[in-house]
Coordinates of C-alpha atoms in Angstrom, one line a residue:
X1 CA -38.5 33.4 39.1
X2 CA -37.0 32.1 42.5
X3 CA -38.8 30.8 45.1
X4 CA -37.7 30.0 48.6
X5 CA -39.0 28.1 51.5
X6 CA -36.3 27.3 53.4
X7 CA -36.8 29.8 55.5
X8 CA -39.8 32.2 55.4
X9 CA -42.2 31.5 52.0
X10 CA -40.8 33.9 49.8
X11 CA -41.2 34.6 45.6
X12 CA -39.3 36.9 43.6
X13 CA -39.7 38.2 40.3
X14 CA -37.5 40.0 37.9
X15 CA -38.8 43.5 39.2
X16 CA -38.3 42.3 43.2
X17 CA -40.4 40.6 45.5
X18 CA -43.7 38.9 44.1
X19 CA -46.4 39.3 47.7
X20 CA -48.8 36.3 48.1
X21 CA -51.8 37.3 49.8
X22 CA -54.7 35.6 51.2
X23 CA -55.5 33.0 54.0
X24 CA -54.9 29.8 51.8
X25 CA -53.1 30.8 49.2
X26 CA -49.7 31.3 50.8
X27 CA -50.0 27.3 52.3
X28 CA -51.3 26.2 48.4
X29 CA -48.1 27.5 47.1
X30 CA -46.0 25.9 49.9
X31 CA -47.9 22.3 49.2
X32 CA -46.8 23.2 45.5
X33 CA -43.1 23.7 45.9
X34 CA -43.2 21.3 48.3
X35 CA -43.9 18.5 45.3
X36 CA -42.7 21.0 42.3
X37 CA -43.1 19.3 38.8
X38 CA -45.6 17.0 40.5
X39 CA -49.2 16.9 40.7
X40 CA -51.3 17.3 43.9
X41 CA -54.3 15.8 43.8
X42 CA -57.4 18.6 45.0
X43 CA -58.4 16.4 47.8
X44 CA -54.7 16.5 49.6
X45 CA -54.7 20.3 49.1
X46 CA -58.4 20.3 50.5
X47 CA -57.1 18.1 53.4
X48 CA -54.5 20.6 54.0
X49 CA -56.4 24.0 54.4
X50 CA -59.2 22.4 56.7
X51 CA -57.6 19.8 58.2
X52 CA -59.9 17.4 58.2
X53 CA -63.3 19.9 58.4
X54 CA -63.8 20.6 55.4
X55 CA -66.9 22.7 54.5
X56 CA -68.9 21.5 51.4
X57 CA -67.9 24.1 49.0
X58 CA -64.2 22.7 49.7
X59 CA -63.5 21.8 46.4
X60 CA -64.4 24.4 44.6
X61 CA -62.6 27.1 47.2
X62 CA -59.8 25.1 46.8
X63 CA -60.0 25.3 42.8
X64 CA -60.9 29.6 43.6
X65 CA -58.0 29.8 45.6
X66 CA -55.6 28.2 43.5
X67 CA -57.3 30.5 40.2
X68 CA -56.2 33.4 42.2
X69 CA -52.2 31.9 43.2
X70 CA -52.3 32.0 39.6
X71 CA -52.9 35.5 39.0
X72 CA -51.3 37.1 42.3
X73 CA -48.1 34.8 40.3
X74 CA -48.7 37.3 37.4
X75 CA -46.6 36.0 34.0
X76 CA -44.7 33.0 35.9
X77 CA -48.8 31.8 36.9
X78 CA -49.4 29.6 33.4
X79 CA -47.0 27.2 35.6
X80 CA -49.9 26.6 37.9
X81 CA -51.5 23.9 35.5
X82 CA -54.9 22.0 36.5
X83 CA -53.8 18.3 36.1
X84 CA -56.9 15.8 36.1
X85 CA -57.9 16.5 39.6
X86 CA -55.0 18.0 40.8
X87 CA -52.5 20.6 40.5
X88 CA -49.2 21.3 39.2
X89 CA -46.4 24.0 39.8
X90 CA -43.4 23.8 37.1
X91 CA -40.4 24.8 38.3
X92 CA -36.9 24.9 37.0
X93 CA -34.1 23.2 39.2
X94 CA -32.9 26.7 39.5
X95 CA -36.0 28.2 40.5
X96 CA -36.7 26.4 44.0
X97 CA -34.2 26.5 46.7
X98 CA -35.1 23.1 47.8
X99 CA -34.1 21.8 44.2
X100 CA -30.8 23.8 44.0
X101 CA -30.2 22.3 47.4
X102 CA -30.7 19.0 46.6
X103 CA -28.7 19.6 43.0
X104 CA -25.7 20.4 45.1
X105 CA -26.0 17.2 47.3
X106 CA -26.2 15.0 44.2
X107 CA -23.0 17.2 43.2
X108 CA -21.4 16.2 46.3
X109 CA -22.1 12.4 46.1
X110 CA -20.2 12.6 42.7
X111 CA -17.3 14.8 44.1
X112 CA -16.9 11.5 47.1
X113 CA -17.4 9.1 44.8
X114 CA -14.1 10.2 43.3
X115 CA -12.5 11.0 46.0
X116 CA -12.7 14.5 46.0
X117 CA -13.3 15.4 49.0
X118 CA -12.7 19.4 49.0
X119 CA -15.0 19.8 46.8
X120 CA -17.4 17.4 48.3
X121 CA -17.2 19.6 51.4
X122 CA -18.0 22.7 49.4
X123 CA -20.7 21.2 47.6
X124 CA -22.4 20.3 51.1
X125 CA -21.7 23.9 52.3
X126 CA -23.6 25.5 49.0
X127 CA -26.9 23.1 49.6
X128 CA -26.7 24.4 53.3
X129 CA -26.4 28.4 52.4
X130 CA -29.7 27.7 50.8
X131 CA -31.3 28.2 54.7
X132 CA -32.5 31.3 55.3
X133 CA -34.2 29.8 58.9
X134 CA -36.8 27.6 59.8
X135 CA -38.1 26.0 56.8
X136 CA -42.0 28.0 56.2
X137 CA -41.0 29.7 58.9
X138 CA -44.2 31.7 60.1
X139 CA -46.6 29.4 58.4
X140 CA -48.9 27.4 60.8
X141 CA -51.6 23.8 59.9
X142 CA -50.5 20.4 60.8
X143 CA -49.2 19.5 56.7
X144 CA -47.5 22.6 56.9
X145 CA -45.7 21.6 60.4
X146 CA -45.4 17.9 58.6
X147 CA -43.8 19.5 55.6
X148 CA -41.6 22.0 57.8
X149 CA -39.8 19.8 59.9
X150 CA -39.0 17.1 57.4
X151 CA -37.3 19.6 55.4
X152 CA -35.5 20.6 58.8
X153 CA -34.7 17.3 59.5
X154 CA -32.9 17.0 55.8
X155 CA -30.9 20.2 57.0
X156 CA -29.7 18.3 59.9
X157 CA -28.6 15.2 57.5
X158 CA -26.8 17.9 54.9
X159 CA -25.4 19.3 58.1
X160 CA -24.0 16.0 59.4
X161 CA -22.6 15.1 56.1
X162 CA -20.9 18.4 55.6
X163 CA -19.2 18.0 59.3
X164 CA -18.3 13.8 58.3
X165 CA -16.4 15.4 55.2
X166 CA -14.9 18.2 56.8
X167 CA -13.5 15.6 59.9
X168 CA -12.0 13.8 57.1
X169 CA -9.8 16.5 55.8
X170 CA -8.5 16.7 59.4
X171 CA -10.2 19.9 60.1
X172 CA -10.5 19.3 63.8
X173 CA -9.9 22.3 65.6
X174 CA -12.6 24.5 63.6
X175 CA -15.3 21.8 64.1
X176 CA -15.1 21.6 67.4
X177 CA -16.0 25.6 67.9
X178 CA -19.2 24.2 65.3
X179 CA -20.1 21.3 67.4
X180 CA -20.4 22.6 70.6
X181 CA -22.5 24.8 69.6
X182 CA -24.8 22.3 67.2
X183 CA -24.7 20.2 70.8
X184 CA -25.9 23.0 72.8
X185 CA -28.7 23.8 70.2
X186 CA -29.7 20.1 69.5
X187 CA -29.0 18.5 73.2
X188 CA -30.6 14.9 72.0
X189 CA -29.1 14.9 69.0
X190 CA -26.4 11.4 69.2
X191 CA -24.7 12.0 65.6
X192 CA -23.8 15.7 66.6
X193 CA -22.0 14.4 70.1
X194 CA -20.3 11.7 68.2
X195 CA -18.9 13.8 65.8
X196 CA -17.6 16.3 68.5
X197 CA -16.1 13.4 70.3
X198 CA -14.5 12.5 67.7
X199 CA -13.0 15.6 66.6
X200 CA -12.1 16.8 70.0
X201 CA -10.2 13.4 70.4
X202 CA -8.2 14.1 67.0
X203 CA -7.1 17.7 68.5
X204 CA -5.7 15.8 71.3
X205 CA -8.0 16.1 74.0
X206 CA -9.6 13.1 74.9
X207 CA -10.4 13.8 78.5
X208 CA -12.8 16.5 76.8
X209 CA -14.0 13.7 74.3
X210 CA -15.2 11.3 77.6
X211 CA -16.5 14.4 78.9
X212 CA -18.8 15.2 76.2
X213 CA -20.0 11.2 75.9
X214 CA -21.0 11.4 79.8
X215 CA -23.0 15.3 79.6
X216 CA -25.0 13.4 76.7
X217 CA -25.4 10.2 79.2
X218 CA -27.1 12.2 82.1
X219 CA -28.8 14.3 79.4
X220 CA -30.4 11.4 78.3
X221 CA -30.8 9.4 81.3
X222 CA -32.9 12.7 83.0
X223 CA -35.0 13.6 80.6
X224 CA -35.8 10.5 78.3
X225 CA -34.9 8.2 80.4
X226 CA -32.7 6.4 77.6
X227 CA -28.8 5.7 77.4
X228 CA -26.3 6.9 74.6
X229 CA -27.2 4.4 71.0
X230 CA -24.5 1.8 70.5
X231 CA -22.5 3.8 68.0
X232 CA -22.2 6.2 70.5
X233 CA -21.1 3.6 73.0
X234 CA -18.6 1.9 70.5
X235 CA -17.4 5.8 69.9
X236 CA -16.4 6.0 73.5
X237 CA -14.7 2.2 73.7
X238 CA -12.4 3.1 70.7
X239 CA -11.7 6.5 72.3
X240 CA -10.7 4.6 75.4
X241 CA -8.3 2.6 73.6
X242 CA -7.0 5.4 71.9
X243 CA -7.6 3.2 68.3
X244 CA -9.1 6.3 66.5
X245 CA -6.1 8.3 65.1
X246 CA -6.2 9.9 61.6
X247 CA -3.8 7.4 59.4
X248 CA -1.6 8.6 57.2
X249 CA -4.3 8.0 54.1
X250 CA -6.9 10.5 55.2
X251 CA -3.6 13.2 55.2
X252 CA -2.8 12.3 52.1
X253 CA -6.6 13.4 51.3
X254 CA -6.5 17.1 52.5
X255 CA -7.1 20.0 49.4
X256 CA -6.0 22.5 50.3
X257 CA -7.1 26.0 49.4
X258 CA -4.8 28.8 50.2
X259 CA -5.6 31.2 47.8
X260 CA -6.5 35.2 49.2
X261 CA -9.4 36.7 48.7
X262 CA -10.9 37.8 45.2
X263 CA -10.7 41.7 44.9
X264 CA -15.1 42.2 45.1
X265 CA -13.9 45.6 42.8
X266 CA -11.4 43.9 40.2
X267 CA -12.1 46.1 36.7
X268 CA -10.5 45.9 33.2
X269 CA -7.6 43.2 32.4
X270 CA -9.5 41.7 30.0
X271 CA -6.8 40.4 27.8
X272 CA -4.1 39.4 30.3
X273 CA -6.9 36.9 32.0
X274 CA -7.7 35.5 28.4
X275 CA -4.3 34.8 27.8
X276 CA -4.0 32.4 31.1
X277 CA -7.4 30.8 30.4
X278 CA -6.0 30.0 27.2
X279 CA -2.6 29.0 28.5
X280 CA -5.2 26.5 30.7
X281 CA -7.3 25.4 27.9
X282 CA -5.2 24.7 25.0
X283 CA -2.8 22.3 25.6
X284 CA 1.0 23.6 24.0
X285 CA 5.0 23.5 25.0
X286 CA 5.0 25.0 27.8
X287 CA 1.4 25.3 29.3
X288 CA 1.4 24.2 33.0
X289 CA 3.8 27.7 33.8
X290 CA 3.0 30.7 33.2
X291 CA 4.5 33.9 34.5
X292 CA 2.9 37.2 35.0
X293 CA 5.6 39.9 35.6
X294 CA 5.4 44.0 35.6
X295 CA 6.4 46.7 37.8
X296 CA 5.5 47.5 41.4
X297 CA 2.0 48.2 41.8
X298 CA 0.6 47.5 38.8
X299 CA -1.7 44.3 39.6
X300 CA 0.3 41.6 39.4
X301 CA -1.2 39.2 42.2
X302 CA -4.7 40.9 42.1
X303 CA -4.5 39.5 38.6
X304 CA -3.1 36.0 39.2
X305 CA -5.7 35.9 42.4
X306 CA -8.6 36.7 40.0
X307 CA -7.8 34.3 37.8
X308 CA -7.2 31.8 40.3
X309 CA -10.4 32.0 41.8
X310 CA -12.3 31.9 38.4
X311 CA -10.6 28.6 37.6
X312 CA -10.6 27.3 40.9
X313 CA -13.3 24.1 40.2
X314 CA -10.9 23.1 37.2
X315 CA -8.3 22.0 40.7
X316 CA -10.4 20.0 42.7
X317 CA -6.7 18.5 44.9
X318 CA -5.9 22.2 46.3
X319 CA -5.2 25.3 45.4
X320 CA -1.8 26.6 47.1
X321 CA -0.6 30.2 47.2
X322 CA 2.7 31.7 48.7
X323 CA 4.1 34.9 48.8
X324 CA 7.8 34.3 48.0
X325 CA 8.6 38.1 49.3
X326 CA 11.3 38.5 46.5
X327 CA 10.8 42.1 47.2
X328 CA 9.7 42.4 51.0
X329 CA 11.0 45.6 52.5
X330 CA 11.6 43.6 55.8
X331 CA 13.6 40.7 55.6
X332 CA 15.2 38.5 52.8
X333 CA 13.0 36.7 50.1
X334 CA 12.2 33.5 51.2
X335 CA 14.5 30.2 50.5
X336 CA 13.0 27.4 48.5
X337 CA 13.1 25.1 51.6
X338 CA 11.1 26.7 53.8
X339 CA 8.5 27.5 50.5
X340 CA 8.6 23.6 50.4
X341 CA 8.0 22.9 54.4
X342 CA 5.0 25.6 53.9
X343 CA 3.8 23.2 50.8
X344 CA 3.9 19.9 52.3
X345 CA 2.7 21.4 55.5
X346 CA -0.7 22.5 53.7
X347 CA -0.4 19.4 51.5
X348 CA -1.3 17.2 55.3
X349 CA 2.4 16.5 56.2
X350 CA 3.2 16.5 59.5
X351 CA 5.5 19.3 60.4
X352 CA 8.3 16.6 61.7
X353 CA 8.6 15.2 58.6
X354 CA 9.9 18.5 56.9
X355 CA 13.1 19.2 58.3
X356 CA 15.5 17.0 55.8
X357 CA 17.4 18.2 53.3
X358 CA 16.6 20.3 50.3
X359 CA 16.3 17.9 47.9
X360 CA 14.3 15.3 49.8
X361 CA 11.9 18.0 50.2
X362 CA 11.4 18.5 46.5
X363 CA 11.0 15.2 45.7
X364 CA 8.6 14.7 48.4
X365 CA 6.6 17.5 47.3
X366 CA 6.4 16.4 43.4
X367 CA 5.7 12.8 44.8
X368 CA 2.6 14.0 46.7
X369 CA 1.0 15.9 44.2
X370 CA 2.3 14.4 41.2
X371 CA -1.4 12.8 39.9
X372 CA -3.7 15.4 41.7
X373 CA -5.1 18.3 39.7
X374 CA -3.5 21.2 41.8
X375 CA -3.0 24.9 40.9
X376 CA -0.2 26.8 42.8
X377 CA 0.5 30.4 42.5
X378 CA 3.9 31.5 43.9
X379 CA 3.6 35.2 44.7
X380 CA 6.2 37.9 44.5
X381 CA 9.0 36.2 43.2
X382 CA 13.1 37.4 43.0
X383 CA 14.4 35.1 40.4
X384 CA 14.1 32.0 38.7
X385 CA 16.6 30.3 41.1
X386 CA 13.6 30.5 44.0
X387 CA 10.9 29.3 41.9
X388 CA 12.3 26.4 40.2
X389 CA 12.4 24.0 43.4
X390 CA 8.7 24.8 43.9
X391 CA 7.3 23.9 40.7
X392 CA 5.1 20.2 40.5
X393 CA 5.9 19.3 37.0
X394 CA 2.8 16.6 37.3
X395 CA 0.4 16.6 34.2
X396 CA -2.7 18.0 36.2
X397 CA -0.7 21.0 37.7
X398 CA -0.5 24.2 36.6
X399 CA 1.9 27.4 38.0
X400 CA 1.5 30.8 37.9
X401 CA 4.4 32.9 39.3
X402 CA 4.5 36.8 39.9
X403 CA 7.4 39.1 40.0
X404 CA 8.6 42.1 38.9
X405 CA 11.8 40.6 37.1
X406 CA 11.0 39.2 34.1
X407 CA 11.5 35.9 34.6
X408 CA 13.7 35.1 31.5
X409 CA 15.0 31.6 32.9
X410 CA 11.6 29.9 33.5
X411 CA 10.7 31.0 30.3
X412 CA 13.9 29.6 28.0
X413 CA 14.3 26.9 30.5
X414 CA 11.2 25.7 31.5
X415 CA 8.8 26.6 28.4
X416 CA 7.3 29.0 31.1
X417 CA 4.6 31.2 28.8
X418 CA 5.0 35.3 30.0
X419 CA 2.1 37.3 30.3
X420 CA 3.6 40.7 30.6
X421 CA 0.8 43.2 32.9
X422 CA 1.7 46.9 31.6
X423 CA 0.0 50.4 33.1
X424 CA -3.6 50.8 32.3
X425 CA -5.2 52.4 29.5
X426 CA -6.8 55.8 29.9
X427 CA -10.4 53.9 30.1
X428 CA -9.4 50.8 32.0
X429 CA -8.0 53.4 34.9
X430 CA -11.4 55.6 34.6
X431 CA -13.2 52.2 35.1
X432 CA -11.3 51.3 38.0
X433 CA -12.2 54.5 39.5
X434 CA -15.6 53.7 38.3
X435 CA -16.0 50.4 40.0
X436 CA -14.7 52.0 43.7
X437 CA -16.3 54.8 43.5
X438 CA -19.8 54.4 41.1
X439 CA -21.2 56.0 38.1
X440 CA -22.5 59.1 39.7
X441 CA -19.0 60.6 42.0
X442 CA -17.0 60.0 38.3
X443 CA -19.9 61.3 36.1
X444 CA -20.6 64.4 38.5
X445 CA -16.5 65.5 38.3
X446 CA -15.2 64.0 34.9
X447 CA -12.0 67.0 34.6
X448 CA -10.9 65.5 37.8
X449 CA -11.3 61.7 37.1
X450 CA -9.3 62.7 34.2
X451 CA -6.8 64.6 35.8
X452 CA -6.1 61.9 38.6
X453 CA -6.1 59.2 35.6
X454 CA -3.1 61.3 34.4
X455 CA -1.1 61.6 37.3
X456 CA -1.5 58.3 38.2
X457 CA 0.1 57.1 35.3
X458 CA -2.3 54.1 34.8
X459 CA -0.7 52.3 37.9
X460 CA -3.4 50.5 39.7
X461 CA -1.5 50.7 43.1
X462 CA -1.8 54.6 42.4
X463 CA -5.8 54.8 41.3
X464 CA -6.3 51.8 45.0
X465 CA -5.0 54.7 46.7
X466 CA -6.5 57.6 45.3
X467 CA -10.1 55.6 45.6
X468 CA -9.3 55.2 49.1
X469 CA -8.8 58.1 50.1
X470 CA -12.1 59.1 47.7
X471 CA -14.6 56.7 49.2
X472 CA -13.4 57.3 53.4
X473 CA -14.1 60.9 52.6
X474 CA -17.1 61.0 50.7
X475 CA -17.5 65.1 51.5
X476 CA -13.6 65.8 49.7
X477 CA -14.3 65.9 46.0
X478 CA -12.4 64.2 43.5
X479 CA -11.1 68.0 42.1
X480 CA -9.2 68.9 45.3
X481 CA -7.5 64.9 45.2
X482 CA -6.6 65.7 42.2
X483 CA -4.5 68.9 42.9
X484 CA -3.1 66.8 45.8
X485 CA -1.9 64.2 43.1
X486 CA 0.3 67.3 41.3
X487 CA 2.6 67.3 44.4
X488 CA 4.2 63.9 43.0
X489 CA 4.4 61.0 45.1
X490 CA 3.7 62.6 48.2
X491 CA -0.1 62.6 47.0
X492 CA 0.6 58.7 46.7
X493 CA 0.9 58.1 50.4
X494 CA -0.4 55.4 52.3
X495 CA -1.0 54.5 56.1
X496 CA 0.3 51.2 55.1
X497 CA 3.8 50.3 53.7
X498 CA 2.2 47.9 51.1
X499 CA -0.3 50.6 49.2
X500 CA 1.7 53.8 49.7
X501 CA 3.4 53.8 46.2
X502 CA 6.6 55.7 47.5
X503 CA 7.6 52.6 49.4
X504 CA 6.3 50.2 46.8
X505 CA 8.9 51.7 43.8
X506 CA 11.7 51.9 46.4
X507 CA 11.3 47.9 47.2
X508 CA 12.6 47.5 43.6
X509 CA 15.0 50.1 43.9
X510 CA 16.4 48.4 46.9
X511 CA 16.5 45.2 45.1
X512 CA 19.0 46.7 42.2
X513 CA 22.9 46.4 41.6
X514 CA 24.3 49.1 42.9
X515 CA 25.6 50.4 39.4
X516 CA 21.7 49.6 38.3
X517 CA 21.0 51.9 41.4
X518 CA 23.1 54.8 40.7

């Protein structure tokens, strides 16, 4: 079951929504979840429907109403217990989004506690994604209202501890879009100006800062006829002094997370993301590098990037990513130092203490993360000569590189484990179609799935393409692609440079000796 009433009251079941009818029931159930796991004594629930006017069968309407809850609850209604003389909803902490919510602040109270602070911050952001709107939003009675805006109240709290977190990781610039407009919604609201204040005065604009301390002033001053709290006031002596800068602790603090979006249609690779789980969970020789090479094309970063995400709460210090370009069609792949100067960047160095020499920069960037739990993954790769500057080598870290070179230095050198990513089985590229496409389009033309499975060669660059093309025109069938696909590349083509799989094979080619070439 989950029920929600942080927003509009709301139960589902496993077959969909579960409707609560009835004048009374609807607020009974709200009083329940309010106090989940806790008993509510009839009189309080009385109380609550009539509001002090209670007729003389109140009792027993109460005890009717609450025998009917039951049943509109169907299976999940043996959780409505009669207590003594009260009344008792069981709930599982999963069950109520108020309890999730509150499971996720205790989560983040652990994560600061140690210092975590990324995670802290995404902890806080979970609890809040519990909000759907106004807490019982379209419910009306006085306990209701009571119940309502406390839990509205601890949004505000969750909200204000999510932003404190946040303007320690120095991310300034994006909460001041946030702030104005939490300012503009809650115009009384001291804690929300302060932390705007403070965060337009760490993205250099103080003037701004003042500004914002006077608006709430008059605000005040007009309509309550009260002046700014002294925390407020202190706020705006230290920002007159200038005595508020970020030190060079709290830049030490910032996780980063660089990583690129998860693929929402990833399908099949099953044993290449066991073997890096267990590269991560089995301590061995070499575990902390591991290096996923293969051809162009055939899912070498939509791999590492699945993986990365799935792992992502084991590295609580950052997650980095960087695409080294070792094969970019454009430009030269790009030199260890400026990989580094992107690093420390992200890691919360300032950008002016980057430009030293090479190995200064190394050192700099092994000092900084050389006791954090960080996972990097270095993208694209040329050779082994690029990559070994940029690995950590502290005992929490772990490195995934990418390339289409195998790699054979990191691995005799560096213990580096290789988890070669070959063409896809005859299944894995029909379920790849499956997943873009759905059951019904592959089921409806199965010669042609199996014709464009053989044409493609099992590259997953090839089967993106085709799938593409499939799903923008829903009224092609997959029988004419197909016949497209027998014209050779040319079927492979792409609007962009990066999915058409002519220009993808001729990066590499471009890459060769020139008696490789020939």
């Amino acid at each position: 079951m989950d029920f929600r009433m942080l927003g509009p009251l709301e139960v589902r079941g496993p077959a969909g929504p579960v409707p609560i009818r009835g004048r009374h029931h609807p607020k009974i159930l709200a009083l329940l979840l309010d106090s989940a796991n806790q008993t509510i004594p009839v009189d309080h629930l009385v109380e609550a429907l009539w509001e002090g006017d209670p007729p003389g069968t109140a009792t027993r309407q109460a005890q009717n109403i609450a025998a009917g809850l039951r049943r509109q609850l169907g299976p999940a209604g043996a959780r409505l217990q009669r207590v003594g003389h009260g009344y008792r909803l069981s709930v599982r902490a999963d069950e109520l989004d108020l309890l999730r919510c509150k499971r996720m602040e205790a989560l983040a109270r652990e994560h600061l506690a140690a210092g975590r602070l990324e995670s802290a911050a995404q902890a806080l952001a979970d609890a809040l994604r519990e909000w759907r709107g106004p807490s019982l939003a379209g419910m009306s009675g006085q306990k209701l209202d009571s119940v309502g805006h406390r839990l509205d109240g601890y949004r505000l709290k969750l909200l204000e501890a999510r932003i404190d977190v946040d303007l320690r990781l120095g991310r300034y610039e994006a909460l001041v879009v946030e702030l104005r407009r939490l300012v503009a919604d809650h115009a009384h609201h001291e804690r929300f100006t302060a932390q705007l204040m403070l965060a337009l005065y760490r993205s250099g604009r103080a003037p701004e800062a003042l500004r914002a301390f006077a608006e709430l002033g008059e605000r005040l001053s007009e309509e309550l006829g009260v002046e700014p709290g002294a925390e407020l006031r202190e706020l705006h002596t230290a920002i007159l002094r200038d005595e508020l800068r970020p030190s060079p602790v709290a830049a030490r603090q910032v996780a980063p997370v660089m990583l690129p979006p998860d693929n929402p249609v990833f399908s099949g690779r099953t044993a290449p993301l066991r073997a890096l789980h267990s590269l991560l969970n089995e301590p061995a020789p070499g575990a902390g590098l591991a290096t996923v090479t293969g051809a162009g094309g055939v899912g070498k970063t939509t791999l590492a990037v699945r993986w990365a995400h799935e792992v992502a709460e084991r590295f609580p210090d950052g997650r980095l990513y960087l695409n080294l370009r070792g094969f970019d069609p454009h430009g030269e792949p790009m030199a260890p130092a400026e990989a580094l100067r992107r690093l420390l960047v992200a890691l919360g160095v300032a950008p002016q203490r980057t430009h030293t020499e090479p190995d200064a920069l190394v050192s700099l960037y092994r000092s900084l993360v050389a006791d954090r739990s960080v996972l990097v993954i270095l993208d694209n790769a040329r050779n082994a000569e690029q990559v070994r500057p940029l690995l950590p080598g502290g005992p929490r870290t772990f490195t995934v590189v990418t390339s289409r070179n195998r790699l054979s230095g990191l691995v005799a050198a560096q213990g580096a484990r290789p988890v070669p990513l070959d063409l896809l089985t005859g299944p894995e590229a029909a379920g790849l179609l499956e997943a873009r496409l759905g059951k019904q389009r592959i089921a409806d033309e199965p010669g042609a799935v199996d014709r464009i499975v053989e044409s493609s060669r099992g590259l997953p660059l090839a089967l993106a393409v085709v799938a593409a093309r499939a799903a923008t025109r829903a009224d092609f069938s997959l029988t004419a692609l197909a016949a497209q696909l027998d014209c050779g590349l040319d079927g492979f083509e792409g609007e962009d440079p990066a999915t058409d799989v002519r220009s993808v094979f001729s990066w590499s080619y471009r890459a060769l000796s020139p008696e490789a070439a020939r």
